[in-house]
């Protein structure tokens, strides 16, 4: 229930689930995030990576999604954890190539490739972020059908990325892009 007594209802099942890739992204942030970086999570759903980045002390975190409902969940969680001063939310549609991403030092995506259009849009925006000197960490399980479309679109937009591939090994903070191959059998739920 919100403050006015009405219940918040959503039919967006995907946006309310914490997927294995989001859990792995949150764990990776705990281990490797430079706290001087601002973070933008794209397609945040319930926002576990965003909340984690804010909780461990990132200077500013922006949680984004195409749907307002998960952003309301993130706002409520941030408020209850007293993180509202470091975490904000914004509607972002990865398929809208005219919409600029919020400004951040590090962009995080975890299992956002629900369709080819989202994968291709995310690739265009990723290329723009790389051109601006930003970092992009993409977390995705190997069984996600559209992750190949994302990689192909990214390679087509930047020939320097021709050898880029999915890897489970953290490449270091100086690496501008990391496509993290998430093995859900190794994800901790503790």
GROMACS .gro file of C-alpha atoms in nm:
model
  190
    1UNK     CA    1   0.000   0.000   0.000
    2UNK     CA    2   0.117   0.350  -0.072
    3UNK     CA    3   0.062   0.645   0.161
    4UNK     CA    4  -0.286   0.707   0.018
    5UNK     CA    5  -0.414   0.362   0.105
    6UNK     CA    6  -0.430   0.228  -0.251
    7UNK     CA    7  -0.241  -0.082  -0.351
    8UNK     CA    8   0.030  -0.077  -0.617
    9UNK     CA    9  -0.035  -0.342  -0.880
   10UNK     CA   10   0.186  -0.454  -1.165
   11UNK     CA   11   0.161  -0.721  -1.428
   12UNK     CA   12   0.532  -0.695  -1.505
   13UNK     CA   13   0.665  -1.024  -1.374
   14UNK     CA   14   1.012  -0.976  -1.527
   15UNK     CA   15   1.063  -0.639  -1.361
   16UNK     CA   16   0.990  -0.771  -1.013
   17UNK     CA   17   1.229  -1.067  -1.009
   18UNK     CA   18   1.588  -1.071  -0.882
   19UNK     CA   19   1.755  -1.284  -1.148
   20UNK     CA   20   2.084  -1.471  -1.098
   21UNK     CA   21   2.272  -1.216  -1.308
   22UNK     CA   22   2.153  -0.933  -1.083
   23UNK     CA   23   2.272  -1.124  -0.777
   24UNK     CA   24   2.609  -1.180  -0.943
   25UNK     CA   25   2.629  -0.812  -1.045
   26UNK     CA   26   2.560  -0.705  -0.686
   27UNK     CA   27   2.829  -0.938  -0.555
   28UNK     CA   28   3.075  -0.808  -0.815
   29UNK     CA   29   3.002  -0.449  -0.714
   30UNK     CA   30   3.070  -0.537  -0.350
   31UNK     CA   31   3.411  -0.671  -0.451
   32UNK     CA   32   3.523  -0.437  -0.728
   33UNK     CA   33   3.333  -0.107  -0.732
   34UNK     CA   34   3.545   0.206  -0.706
   35UNK     CA   35   3.339   0.411  -0.461
   36UNK     CA   36   3.436   0.734  -0.637
   37UNK     CA   37   3.235   0.619  -0.941
   38UNK     CA   38   2.875   0.706  -1.002
   39UNK     CA   39   2.672   0.404  -1.114
   40UNK     CA   40   2.374   0.371  -1.347
   41UNK     CA   41   2.188   0.041  -1.357
   42UNK     CA   42   1.991   0.001  -1.679
   43UNK     CA   43   1.682  -0.216  -1.668
   44UNK     CA   44   1.706  -0.240  -1.291
   45UNK     CA   45   1.390  -0.433  -1.208
   46UNK     CA   46   1.385  -0.441  -0.826
   47UNK     CA   47   1.734  -0.287  -0.829
   48UNK     CA   48   1.956  -0.519  -0.627
   49UNK     CA   49   2.280  -0.397  -0.795
   50UNK     CA   50   2.172  -0.032  -0.753
   51UNK     CA   51   2.083  -0.078  -0.388
   52UNK     CA   52   2.411  -0.263  -0.331
   53UNK     CA   53   2.617   0.014  -0.492
   54UNK     CA   54   2.443   0.276  -0.279
   55UNK     CA   55   2.473   0.067   0.039
   56UNK     CA   56   2.849   0.018   0.001
   57UNK     CA   57   2.899   0.389  -0.057
   58UNK     CA   58   2.904   0.475  -0.428
   59UNK     CA   59   2.886   0.853  -0.454
   60UNK     CA   60   2.567   0.842  -0.664
   61UNK     CA   61   2.352   0.566  -0.812
   62UNK     CA   62   2.078   0.594  -1.073
   63UNK     CA   63   1.841   0.299  -1.111
   64UNK     CA   64   1.657   0.296  -1.444
   65UNK     CA   65   1.383   0.090  -1.599
   66UNK     CA   66   1.129   0.126  -1.877
   67UNK     CA   67   0.847   0.054  -1.629
   68UNK     CA   68   0.754   0.283  -1.338
   69UNK     CA   69   0.654  -0.001  -1.101
   70UNK     CA   70   1.005  -0.142  -1.039
   71UNK     CA   71   1.131   0.213  -0.990
   72UNK     CA   72   0.873   0.256  -0.715
   73UNK     CA   73   1.004  -0.065  -0.555
   74UNK     CA   74   1.361   0.067  -0.570
   75UNK     CA   75   1.258   0.404  -0.423
   76UNK     CA   76   1.077   0.231  -0.136
   77UNK     CA   77   1.375   0.004  -0.067
   78UNK     CA   78   1.617   0.298  -0.079
   79UNK     CA   79   1.400   0.494   0.162
   80UNK     CA   80   1.369   0.204   0.407
   81UNK     CA   81   1.748   0.154   0.399
   82UNK     CA   82   1.817   0.530   0.428
   83UNK     CA   83   1.985   0.538   0.086
   84UNK     CA   84   1.765   0.800  -0.081
   85UNK     CA   85   2.039   1.062  -0.060
   86UNK     CA   86   2.263   0.852  -0.289
   87UNK     CA   87   2.009   0.670  -0.507
   88UNK     CA   88   1.771   0.818  -0.762
   89UNK     CA   89   1.551   0.659  -1.028
   90UNK     CA   90   1.473   0.746  -1.388
   91UNK     CA   91   1.258   0.602  -1.667
   92UNK     CA   92   1.485   0.482  -1.950
   93UNK     CA   93   1.386   0.286  -2.259
   94UNK     CA   94   1.683   0.098  -2.406
   95UNK     CA   95   1.508   0.080  -2.743
   96UNK     CA   96   1.476   0.459  -2.767
   97UNK     CA   97   1.792   0.564  -2.951
   98UNK     CA   98   1.704   0.934  -2.911
   99UNK     CA   99   1.700   0.912  -2.531
  100UNK     CA  100   2.035   0.976  -2.367
  101UNK     CA  101   2.140   0.758  -2.079
  102UNK     CA  102   2.181   0.932  -1.742
  103UNK     CA  103   2.540   1.046  -1.685
  104UNK     CA  104   2.748   0.798  -1.484
  105UNK     CA  105   3.100   0.658  -1.461
  106UNK     CA  106   2.984   0.295  -1.470
  107UNK     CA  107   2.681   0.145  -1.643
  108UNK     CA  108   2.549  -0.193  -1.528
  109UNK     CA  109   2.308  -0.420  -1.713
  110UNK     CA  110   2.201  -0.763  -1.594
  111UNK     CA  111   1.980  -0.990  -1.805
  112UNK     CA  112   1.806  -0.703  -1.984
  113UNK     CA  113   1.801  -0.860  -2.331
  114UNK     CA  114   1.434  -0.963  -2.342
  115UNK     CA  115   1.406  -0.894  -2.716
  116UNK     CA  116   1.628  -0.828  -3.017
  117UNK     CA  117   1.524  -0.461  -3.018
  118UNK     CA  118   1.634  -0.418  -2.656
  119UNK     CA  119   1.964  -0.596  -2.727
  120UNK     CA  120   2.032  -0.382  -3.033
  121UNK     CA  121   1.932  -0.059  -2.856
  122UNK     CA  122   2.151  -0.147  -2.559
  123UNK     CA  123   2.442  -0.207  -2.798
  124UNK     CA  124   2.402   0.138  -2.958
  125UNK     CA  125   2.386   0.306  -2.617
  126UNK     CA  126   2.683   0.098  -2.495
  127UNK     CA  127   2.890   0.219  -2.789
  128UNK     CA  128   2.798   0.579  -2.707
  129UNK     CA  129   2.902   0.527  -2.344
  130UNK     CA  130   3.234   0.378  -2.452
  131UNK     CA  131   3.295   0.671  -2.689
  132UNK     CA  132   3.237   0.902  -2.392
  133UNK     CA  133   3.505   0.715  -2.194
  134UNK     CA  134   3.262   0.544  -1.957
  135UNK     CA  135   3.271   0.186  -1.826
  136UNK     CA  136   3.004  -0.072  -1.905
  137UNK     CA  137   2.963  -0.404  -1.722
  138UNK     CA  138   2.703  -0.638  -1.873
  139UNK     CA  139   2.598  -0.948  -1.678
  140UNK     CA  140   2.412  -1.218  -1.868
  141UNK     CA  141   2.355  -1.591  -1.847
  142UNK     CA  142   2.466  -1.798  -2.145
  143UNK     CA  143   2.115  -1.928  -2.211
  144UNK     CA  144   1.974  -1.581  -2.287
  145UNK     CA  145   1.886  -1.590  -2.655
  146UNK     CA  146   1.935  -1.220  -2.727
  147UNK     CA  147   2.281  -1.180  -2.578
  148UNK     CA  148   2.429  -1.291  -2.914
  149UNK     CA  149   2.227  -1.014  -3.084
  150UNK     CA  150   2.371  -0.761  -2.837
  151UNK     CA  151   2.729  -0.872  -2.900
  152UNK     CA  152   2.684  -0.878  -3.278
  153UNK     CA  153   2.532  -0.529  -3.280
  154UNK     CA  154   2.813  -0.402  -3.056
  155UNK     CA  155   3.080  -0.553  -3.282
  156UNK     CA  156   2.915  -0.399  -3.590
  157UNK     CA  157   2.915  -0.055  -3.431
  158UNK     CA  158   3.281  -0.073  -3.328
  159UNK     CA  159   3.537  -0.281  -3.518
  160UNK     CA  160   3.781  -0.241  -3.226
  161UNK     CA  161   3.546  -0.471  -3.034
  162UNK     CA  162   3.563  -0.752  -3.290
  163UNK     CA  163   3.748  -0.982  -3.047
  164UNK     CA  164   3.525  -0.891  -2.750
  165UNK     CA  165   3.352  -1.192  -2.599
  166UNK     CA  166   3.173  -1.307  -2.285
  167UNK     CA  167   3.398  -1.396  -1.993
  168UNK     CA  168   3.341  -1.492  -1.631
  169UNK     CA  169   3.676  -1.342  -1.525
  170UNK     CA  170   3.677  -0.985  -1.391
  171UNK     CA  171   3.910  -0.791  -1.626
  172UNK     CA  172   4.011  -0.523  -1.376
  173UNK     CA  173   3.883  -0.172  -1.309
  174UNK     CA  174   4.075  -0.018  -1.596
  175UNK     CA  175   3.896  -0.228  -1.858
  176UNK     CA  176   3.629  -0.013  -2.021
  177UNK     CA  177   3.385  -0.293  -2.104
  178UNK     CA  178   3.318  -0.631  -1.950
  179UNK     CA  179   3.065  -0.880  -2.079
  180UNK     CA  180   3.026  -1.111  -1.782
  181UNK     CA  181   2.916  -1.465  -1.861
  182UNK     CA  182   2.710  -1.563  -1.556
  183UNK     CA  183   2.688  -1.929  -1.460
  184UNK     CA  184   2.371  -1.939  -1.253
  185UNK     CA  185   2.483  -2.261  -1.081
  186UNK     CA  186   2.762  -2.060  -0.914
  187UNK     CA  187   2.543  -1.771  -0.795
  188UNK     CA  188   2.511  -1.738  -0.418
  189UNK     CA  189   2.164  -1.706  -0.273
  190UNK     CA  190   2.284  -1.676   0.085
   0.00000   0.00000   0.00000
